[in-house]
Amino acid sequence: MSTAELAPTGTTTPGPLDPALAGRLAALVTAAPGRPRQASHAPVDGAVIGEVPTCTAEDVAEAQRRARAAQAEWAARPLAERCAVMLRYHDLVLERQEQILDVTQAETGKNRVSAFEELADVAMTARYYANTAAKHLRPTRRQGALPVLTRTVEHHHPKGLVGVISPWNYPLTLAVSDAIPALLAGNGVVLKPDAQTPFTALIAVELLFEAGLPRDLFQVVTGAGKVLGAPLIEGVEYLMFTGSTATGRIVAEQCARRLIGFSAELGGKNPMVVLADADLDKAVEGAIRACFSNSGQLCISIERMYVEDAVYDRFVPAFAERVQAMRLAAGTTWDAEMGSLVSQDQFDAVRAHVDDAVAKGARVLAGGKPRPDLGPLFYEPTVLEGVTEEMDLCRDETFGPVVAVTRVRDADEAVERANDTEYGLNASIWSSPRRGAELATRIRSGTVNVNEAYAAAWASHDAPMGGMKDSGVGRRHGAEGILKYTESQTVAVQRGLPIGPMPGLPLEKYASVMTAGLKLLKRTPFLK
Ligand code: NAD
């Protein structure tokens, strides 16, 4: 495979894919022959990137059958072998980055550095879990019911089959990074990527096979979530869902009916707090990345900003000026700070939010307009002031390059306003490191970044990441991010005396011996 299969990199708009590459990737989808094809389109010019099959419920069942058949042999392999596959995958993803970035940009219209961020995240996830799976998964001695007499060990067995439903906004990392720990834990995976971005997911999966993953273990089905979601959930033992809160509720109900576990990584309306003791130059640059990475189509990006009164009149004009100067461009050059929005729906939603706010009295400090001169779905990075409750974007997620700035009296008001939301995904605080870290624990969100936009917490792969409140259920990353794909099992071996009454001992006597024993245990600190 070479980058010659795509438009040349470095200057131009990528895609459509070379037919040979598109055909090879589409062939990875599990679909009966003759299924209708569906095209994915480049956001920057509407060109057809390639076509994949429109799968049916029968295809999902076949994908599940194949992955299930491959899973037992995979789970029986030594863990070190499974980890070696992921370390090879890490290297391949970095080696093939030009082509992966081109495909990702072609399908999403995002700027190159945003595409690179997700590629780096895939590599980091593969390395982290390959290096720590043994620690997370190994059988662990637990305190037994009775000291010395009960030997208790916790085991972790693979669930079996894991379903992954992923969105279009980070189509590379969200297609495979949650699957990596599932695979390492010994599971098979069936992935349903978003219909807008199948090829980015497929190129990531193809490299897994090249790294040595058994072909049948990882299955991909393409098509509409409304059609494929239910049969997918019907035939797996765990669901990893990333997408909107509305869809999260639908899949949660379906998982509940089947009594299977699930994680849902959902929407946000993430706040940034800028306090008087912040380094304002760094805060301006941080805010640019926080609000406009991936054109604001980032679940953990900032849409609300609370700035302390003492620095508001210095920070906000400097931020607005920097936003006005941002470099917007399509194409594969590295210098674009922001690219296109992904689809007409996203574009319409962003424009509707800004127009509604402006019509109701919000002031535009920067941006606020479409940019058809750059591409049909370009929208300027936008800063609004004077946003009030009756405006749609005040509380609803825009999921685009729009931020509302608000003046606050002090840190207490900033925390109170930050927490005044149904969501709880991410937050960013700019202050002295110590004060910022203290305030962070008062914010009800799954991650809080101090003096950073979002990457410090997200890329701390050893620590859990996920949403509180309507932003999600469960966590990815860290121990939770792999153990959720396992069934915990407790094996307790009782030696010598039984836990119940001993033969011949009167029950009343047994109760008094136990009572004395329990009192003794409480007084013996090393036995807890
Ligand atoms: P979406 O919920 O519409 O779609 C996400 C996925 O769900 C797609 O693959 C889609 O095909 C599928 N889907 C749609 N209807 C379904 C159904 N009835 N049953 C099963 N699957 C179905 O979300 P979207 O609008 O494409 O993505 C943007 C949203 O995702 C935003 O709200 C964003 O905040 C959120 N998001 C969250 C995270 C996170 O980690 N918390 C990451 C990325 C995106």
XYZ file of C-alpha atoms and ligand atoms in Angstrom:
572
model
C 0.000 0.000 0.000
C 1.461 3.393 -0.838
C 0.352 6.977 -0.563
C 0.288 7.069 -4.371
C -3.108 5.434 -4.017
C -4.420 8.769 -2.788
C -4.129 12.280 -4.048
C -0.634 13.602 -3.299
C -0.156 14.767 0.278
C 1.091 18.115 1.445
C -0.918 20.546 -0.578
C -4.174 19.301 -1.983
C -7.556 18.069 -0.946
C -7.383 14.297 -0.399
C -9.726 11.755 -1.965
C -11.567 10.164 -3.654
C -9.755 7.019 -2.634
C -7.944 5.050 -5.265
C -10.535 2.453 -6.408
C -8.165 -0.396 -5.527
C -7.754 0.860 -1.963
C -11.472 1.610 -1.581
C -12.339 -1.846 -2.911
C -9.876 -3.601 -0.624
C -11.167 -1.771 2.458
C -14.841 -2.279 1.520
C -14.132 -6.007 1.179
C -13.364 -6.119 4.912
C -17.044 -5.447 5.660
C -19.087 -8.542 6.476
C -21.949 -8.474 3.972
C -23.682 -11.032 1.783
C -22.923 -10.615 -1.941
C -25.161 -8.179 -3.798
C -25.986 -5.858 -0.925
C -26.740 -2.296 -2.112
C -23.739 0.029 -1.815
C -23.670 3.348 0.011
C -21.248 6.145 -0.710
C -19.328 8.280 1.729
C -18.758 11.865 0.600
C -15.902 14.312 1.122
C -17.153 17.275 3.166
C -14.870 19.730 1.389
C -16.264 19.211 -2.120
C -18.986 16.555 -1.948
C -16.957 14.090 -4.055
C -17.665 10.396 -3.555
C -14.810 8.901 -1.527
C -15.832 5.298 -2.022
C -18.681 2.862 -1.427
C -19.310 0.237 1.221
C -22.104 -2.352 1.520
C -25.355 -1.464 3.236
C -25.451 -4.290 5.765
C -28.571 -5.964 7.135
C -29.475 -7.689 10.386
C -28.475 -10.993 8.723
C -25.004 -9.614 8.040
C -24.694 -8.567 11.681
C -25.625 -12.100 12.761
C -23.038 -13.563 10.382
C -20.385 -11.153 11.692
C -21.214 -12.223 15.234
C -21.028 -15.908 14.305
C -17.581 -15.488 12.757
C -16.158 -13.392 15.582
C -17.534 -15.804 18.171
C -15.968 -18.768 16.378
C -12.561 -17.033 16.425
C -12.782 -15.789 20.008
C -12.161 -19.017 21.938
C -8.847 -19.689 20.184
C -7.763 -16.063 20.683
C -8.644 -16.104 24.383
C -6.644 -19.322 24.816
C -3.477 -17.705 23.443
C -0.930 -16.486 25.995
C -1.583 -12.862 26.893
C 1.969 -11.966 25.827
C 1.107 -13.010 22.253
C -1.991 -10.825 22.237
C 0.072 -7.906 23.570
C 2.729 -8.419 20.879
C 0.039 -7.898 18.218
C -0.866 -4.530 19.750
C 2.761 -3.409 19.963
C 3.183 -4.234 16.259
C -0.037 -2.318 15.613
C 1.426 0.708 17.420
C 4.395 0.703 15.026
C 2.288 0.164 11.903
C -0.064 3.037 12.744
C 2.876 5.411 13.101
C 4.629 4.086 9.967
C 1.534 4.392 7.754
C 0.473 7.739 9.086
C 0.505 9.622 5.780
C -2.102 7.367 4.250
C -4.213 7.104 7.402
C -4.243 10.888 7.794
C -5.230 11.343 4.154
C -8.191 8.966 4.479
C -9.289 10.536 7.776
C -9.120 14.036 6.340
C -10.909 12.990 3.151
C -13.891 11.638 5.076
C -14.123 14.304 7.780
C -12.720 17.528 6.289
C -10.789 18.078 9.530
C -7.390 19.781 9.540
C -4.319 17.574 9.498
C -3.189 18.114 13.053
C -6.635 17.114 14.364
C -6.353 13.922 12.316
C -2.870 13.377 13.724
C -4.136 13.747 17.297
C -6.425 10.777 16.884
C -3.754 8.725 15.176
C -1.389 9.436 18.083
C -4.170 8.429 20.474
C -4.515 5.042 18.774
C -0.771 4.421 19.122
C -0.753 5.537 22.767
C -3.735 3.330 23.604
C -2.154 0.290 21.938
C 1.121 0.846 23.806
C -0.527 1.528 27.154
C -2.774 -1.537 27.171
C -0.147 -3.843 25.636
C 2.193 -2.850 28.465
C -0.354 -3.010 31.294
C -2.853 -5.726 30.329
C -0.958 -8.326 32.369
C -1.147 -6.139 35.466
C -4.857 -5.410 35.011
C -5.926 -8.943 34.100
C -3.782 -11.179 36.301
C -5.510 -13.246 38.991
C -5.365 -11.259 42.237
C -5.333 -12.521 45.806
C -8.151 -10.950 47.856
C -8.735 -10.926 51.559
C -10.550 -14.164 52.395
C -13.644 -14.582 54.571
C -11.498 -15.888 57.433
C -7.767 -15.171 57.755
C -5.541 -18.139 56.821
C -8.566 -20.417 56.435
C -10.008 -18.896 53.246
C -7.810 -18.399 50.186
C -9.644 -16.079 47.806
C -8.565 -15.181 44.267
C -10.251 -12.807 41.789
C -10.087 -13.849 38.123
C -11.066 -11.953 34.973
C -12.548 -13.862 32.057
C -13.393 -12.327 28.680
C -17.060 -11.434 28.214
C -17.054 -13.113 24.785
C -18.218 -10.715 22.108
C -18.083 -6.920 22.399
C -20.068 -4.580 20.153
C -18.587 -1.163 19.363
C -20.713 1.649 17.894
C -18.634 4.686 16.995
C -19.315 8.218 15.691
C -17.836 10.225 12.832
C -16.012 12.955 14.729
C -12.911 10.942 15.712
C -13.547 8.047 13.341
C -10.086 6.525 13.677
C -9.524 6.427 17.393
C -13.126 5.853 18.446
C -13.394 2.865 16.073
C -10.382 0.992 17.443
C -9.109 2.446 20.739
C -11.976 1.033 22.793
C -11.663 -2.244 20.926
C -7.956 -2.629 21.791
C -8.489 -3.413 25.512
C -11.495 -5.585 24.618
C -9.303 -7.658 22.304
C -6.433 -7.835 24.783
C -8.864 -9.125 27.398
C -9.638 -12.034 25.043
C -12.851 -10.878 23.380
C -14.003 -10.763 19.786
C -15.313 -7.444 18.429
C -18.043 -6.380 16.017
C -17.728 -2.717 15.025
C -20.387 -0.504 13.472
C -18.721 2.766 12.447
C -20.704 5.844 11.494
C -22.013 5.849 7.911
C -20.119 9.099 7.183
C -16.703 7.619 7.978
C -16.458 3.875 7.210
C -13.123 4.023 5.373
C -11.226 5.610 8.258
C -12.454 2.825 10.535
C -11.650 0.193 7.921
C -8.080 1.354 7.355
C -7.526 1.172 11.121
C -8.953 -2.359 11.209
C -6.941 -3.484 8.184
C -3.751 -2.586 10.032
C -4.869 -4.691 13.014
C -4.956 -7.702 10.694
C -1.554 -6.790 9.310
C -0.267 -6.650 12.881
C -1.393 -10.250 13.376
C -4.954 -10.106 14.687
C -6.935 -13.176 13.490
C -9.071 -12.085 10.549
C -12.410 -13.311 11.874
C -11.937 -11.942 15.392
C -12.710 -8.338 14.400
C -15.786 -7.837 12.232
C -17.067 -4.631 10.684
C -20.644 -3.953 9.545
C -21.597 -0.741 7.755
C -24.944 0.970 7.455
C -27.445 2.958 9.494
C -27.301 2.798 13.289
C -31.100 2.651 13.484
C -31.075 -0.575 11.422
C -27.955 -2.315 12.714
C -27.923 -1.167 16.357
C -30.624 -3.512 17.666
C -29.307 -6.731 16.059
C -25.791 -5.812 17.130
C -26.868 -5.450 20.757
C -28.946 -8.618 20.485
C -25.857 -10.773 19.833
C -23.066 -9.390 22.030
C -22.188 -9.637 25.718
C -21.109 -5.998 26.104
C -21.664 -2.760 24.196
C -19.237 0.149 23.928
C -21.160 3.122 22.554
C -19.830 6.578 21.703
C -22.212 9.170 20.354
C -25.016 11.495 21.323
C -26.881 11.376 24.633
C -30.167 10.790 22.755
C -28.862 7.637 21.048
C -27.098 6.624 24.258
C -30.487 6.396 25.990
C -31.856 4.170 23.205
C -28.979 1.696 23.316
C -28.961 1.746 27.131
C -32.583 0.543 27.149
C -31.759 -2.223 24.696
C -28.761 -3.340 26.768
C -30.860 -3.244 29.925
C -33.458 -5.561 28.406
C -30.719 -8.061 27.601
C -29.055 -7.552 31.004
C -25.688 -6.920 29.383
C -23.164 -4.336 30.485
C -22.452 -1.236 28.446
C -20.429 1.971 28.479
C -21.787 5.112 26.908
C -19.497 8.046 26.132
C -21.908 10.837 25.292
C -22.262 14.568 24.740
C -21.056 17.554 26.719
C -21.396 21.294 27.221
C -17.936 21.693 28.625
C -16.864 24.754 30.625
C -13.548 26.586 30.807
C -12.719 28.769 33.796
C -10.108 31.534 33.481
C -9.091 33.065 36.809
C -7.138 36.203 37.606
C -3.975 34.307 38.539
C -3.805 32.483 35.178
C -1.017 32.978 32.666
C -3.250 34.780 30.167
C -1.060 34.256 27.095
C -1.074 30.530 27.681
C -4.797 30.618 28.433
C -5.491 32.291 25.059
C -3.584 29.598 23.175
C -5.159 26.891 25.308
C -8.611 28.279 24.587
C -7.969 28.151 20.827
C -7.286 24.427 21.027
C -10.004 23.851 23.599
C -12.762 25.408 21.493
C -11.706 24.836 17.894
C -9.758 21.568 17.627
C -11.481 19.405 15.049
C -13.667 22.438 14.228
C -15.234 22.133 17.681
C -16.642 18.694 16.825
C -14.949 17.188 19.832
C -16.950 15.764 22.702
C -14.533 17.269 25.232
C -14.196 20.676 23.566
C -15.153 23.890 25.350
C -18.443 25.648 24.548
C -18.805 27.817 27.691
C -16.110 30.065 29.102
C -16.269 31.816 32.503
C -13.687 34.562 32.956
C -12.986 36.294 36.258
C -13.949 39.955 36.275
C -10.422 41.157 37.152
C -8.981 39.816 33.851
C -12.061 39.700 31.609
C -11.242 42.931 29.765
C -7.700 41.756 29.055
C -8.348 38.096 28.281
C -11.480 38.256 26.132
C -10.279 40.850 23.568
C -6.936 39.011 23.245
C -8.779 35.721 22.714
C -11.174 37.233 20.153
C -8.286 38.796 18.239
C -6.439 35.471 18.141
C -9.599 33.702 16.927
C -10.011 36.227 14.085
C -6.455 35.466 13.007
C -6.876 31.666 12.904
C -5.785 29.964 9.693
C -8.687 28.081 8.085
C -8.082 25.825 5.105
C -9.038 22.598 3.394
C -6.361 20.188 2.311
C -3.507 18.206 3.691
C -1.094 20.980 4.617
C -0.082 21.056 8.261
C -0.519 24.778 8.826
C -4.343 24.913 8.851
C -5.560 25.538 12.396
C -9.113 24.561 11.539
C -10.810 22.669 8.723
C -14.348 22.070 7.536
C -17.391 20.816 9.398
C -18.228 17.223 8.568
C -21.709 17.342 7.038
C -24.583 19.554 5.992
C -26.440 18.531 9.174
C -23.569 19.735 11.347
C -23.225 22.928 9.353
C -26.959 23.652 9.632
C -26.933 22.951 13.376
C -24.004 25.305 14.003
C -25.481 28.081 11.880
C -28.899 27.686 13.538
C -27.366 27.989 17.016
C -25.403 31.121 16.162
C -28.282 32.759 14.257
C -30.716 32.034 17.088
C -28.330 33.512 19.677
C -27.613 36.611 17.601
C -31.324 37.157 16.883
C -31.949 37.072 20.636
C -29.239 39.600 21.427
C -25.885 37.791 21.676
C -22.881 39.846 20.509
C -20.409 38.332 18.037
C -16.827 39.031 19.175
C -15.252 36.894 16.432
C -16.439 34.824 13.474
C -20.157 34.143 13.209
C -20.357 33.416 9.464
C -20.154 30.538 6.992
C -17.100 30.568 4.692
C -18.237 29.207 1.314
C -15.058 30.610 -0.235
C -13.131 27.848 1.603
C -15.621 25.022 1.132
C -19.359 24.413 1.356
C -19.242 23.341 5.021
C -16.738 25.804 6.471
C -17.912 27.931 9.398
C -15.794 30.517 11.145
C -14.549 29.933 14.683
C -17.000 32.012 16.673
C -16.929 33.796 20.034
C -20.213 35.070 21.478
C -20.856 37.337 24.454
C -24.142 38.046 26.218
C -25.574 34.526 25.820
C -28.744 34.091 27.883
C -31.050 31.259 28.899
C -33.571 31.690 26.077
C -30.895 31.019 23.437
C -30.655 27.397 22.241
C -26.892 27.215 22.559
C -26.935 28.343 26.171
C -27.484 24.781 27.406
C -27.615 22.555 24.303
C -24.454 21.084 22.824
C -23.566 22.853 19.548
C -20.792 20.417 18.640
C -19.158 23.039 16.476
C -16.681 25.953 16.610
C -18.731 28.211 18.867
C -18.008 29.392 22.414
C -19.964 31.692 24.730
C -17.888 33.880 27.085
C -19.318 35.129 30.376
C -17.912 37.464 33.033
C -17.958 36.078 36.598
C -17.265 37.714 39.941
C -14.802 35.137 41.301
C -13.798 31.477 41.381
C -16.848 30.439 43.398
C -19.254 31.864 40.849
C -17.206 30.281 38.045
C -17.502 26.832 39.644
C -21.208 27.306 40.283
C -21.854 28.341 36.656
C -19.615 25.544 35.333
C -21.695 22.984 37.237
C -25.034 24.420 36.092
C -25.565 21.903 33.274
C -27.087 18.494 32.616
C -23.732 17.361 31.273
C -20.467 16.467 33.015
C -17.837 15.346 30.517
C -14.803 17.650 30.611
C -13.713 20.979 32.051
C -10.644 23.199 31.810
C -9.356 25.535 34.523
C -6.689 28.208 34.058
C -5.177 29.335 37.344
C -2.126 28.597 39.486
C -1.473 24.829 39.337
C -2.262 24.329 43.011
C -5.439 26.385 43.132
C -6.571 24.955 39.810
C -6.149 21.392 41.080
C -8.096 22.212 44.250
C -10.976 23.825 42.338
C -11.033 20.945 39.859
C -12.446 18.512 42.406
C -15.459 20.811 42.892
C -16.424 20.495 39.224
C -18.831 17.685 38.395
C -17.202 16.331 35.266
C -15.371 13.117 34.510
C -12.165 14.892 33.499
C -10.787 18.297 34.463
C -7.695 19.746 32.811
C -5.728 22.368 34.711
C -3.801 24.752 32.449
C -4.578 22.534 29.473
C -7.553 22.264 27.142
C -8.423 18.548 27.063
C -5.386 16.505 26.104
C -3.730 16.230 29.527
C -6.597 14.228 31.009
C -7.595 12.370 27.851
C -4.045 11.233 27.122
C -3.434 10.119 30.722
C -4.365 6.634 29.572
C -3.703 5.116 32.980
C -6.570 7.161 34.465
C -10.298 6.719 33.743
C -12.049 8.972 31.223
C -15.794 9.384 30.842
C -18.839 11.407 31.704
C -20.857 12.217 34.790
C -24.578 13.046 34.617
C -25.976 12.958 31.025
C -22.478 12.673 29.573
C -22.188 8.972 30.043
C -22.098 5.709 31.900
C -18.859 3.864 32.620
C -15.326 4.817 31.738
C -12.693 4.173 29.100
C -8.911 4.128 29.814
C -7.109 2.816 32.880
C -8.116 -0.326 34.762
C -11.829 0.324 34.252
C -11.276 0.603 30.499
C -10.173 -3.034 30.254
C -11.838 -4.735 33.231
C -15.283 -3.728 31.951
C -14.751 -6.188 29.102
C -14.311 -9.051 31.565
C -16.463 -11.071 33.906
C -14.978 -11.003 37.390
C -14.980 -14.344 39.112
C -14.205 -15.025 42.759
C -12.747 -18.421 43.621
C -12.559 -19.051 47.368
C -10.937 -22.176 48.784
C -11.854 -22.971 52.402
C -9.264 -24.903 54.411
C -9.482 -26.516 57.829
C -12.511 -25.206 59.659
C -15.769 -24.454 57.807
C -17.328 -20.992 57.925
C -20.616 -22.415 59.244
C -21.152 -24.368 62.472
C -18.725 -27.258 63.084
C -20.224 -30.714 63.388
C -21.099 -31.399 67.025
C -20.784 -27.776 68.139
C -24.090 -26.391 69.535
C -25.322 -23.530 67.405
C -25.404 -21.099 70.327
C -21.790 -21.944 71.108
C -20.909 -21.446 67.423
C -22.486 -17.953 67.520
C -20.493 -16.955 70.620
C -17.196 -18.267 69.131
C -17.911 -16.278 65.944
C -18.777 -13.163 67.964
C -15.496 -13.359 69.874
C -13.641 -13.958 66.593
C -15.240 -10.942 64.890
C -14.347 -8.700 67.849
C -10.769 -9.925 67.668
C -10.592 -9.257 63.930
C -11.754 -5.663 64.439
C -8.945 -5.116 66.960
C -6.316 -6.568 64.607
C -5.474 -3.690 62.260
C -3.358 -5.633 59.741
C -6.382 -7.856 59.019
C -8.576 -4.782 58.396
P -25.118 9.644 17.111
O -25.583 9.190 18.432
O -26.114 10.149 16.147
O -24.321 8.490 16.335
C -23.277 7.778 16.931
C -23.291 6.351 16.421
O -24.509 5.746 16.822
C -23.232 6.234 14.905
O -22.446 5.113 14.554
C -24.670 5.987 14.513
O -24.818 5.280 13.318
C -25.139 5.149 15.700
N -26.581 5.156 15.904
C -27.498 6.102 15.561
N -28.733 5.711 15.928
C -28.608 4.508 16.532
C -29.523 3.605 17.127
N -30.834 3.860 17.193
N -29.040 2.457 17.655
C -27.716 2.187 17.620
N -26.802 3.011 17.050
C -27.239 4.154 16.517
O -24.009 10.712 17.432
P -23.340 11.749 16.438
O -24.201 12.942 16.370
O -22.967 11.103 15.182
O -22.000 12.072 17.254
C -21.837 13.239 17.930
C -22.168 13.051 19.390
O -21.279 12.124 19.963
C -21.985 14.338 20.172
O -23.034 14.473 21.090
C -20.678 14.112 20.908
O -20.553 14.865 22.084
C -20.727 12.640 21.155
N -19.378 12.096 21.359
C -19.016 11.710 22.605
C -17.726 11.240 22.838
C -17.276 10.835 24.221
O -16.226 10.225 24.343
N -18.011 11.163 25.264
C -16.831 11.152 21.775
C -17.247 11.546 20.517
C -18.537 12.020 20.310
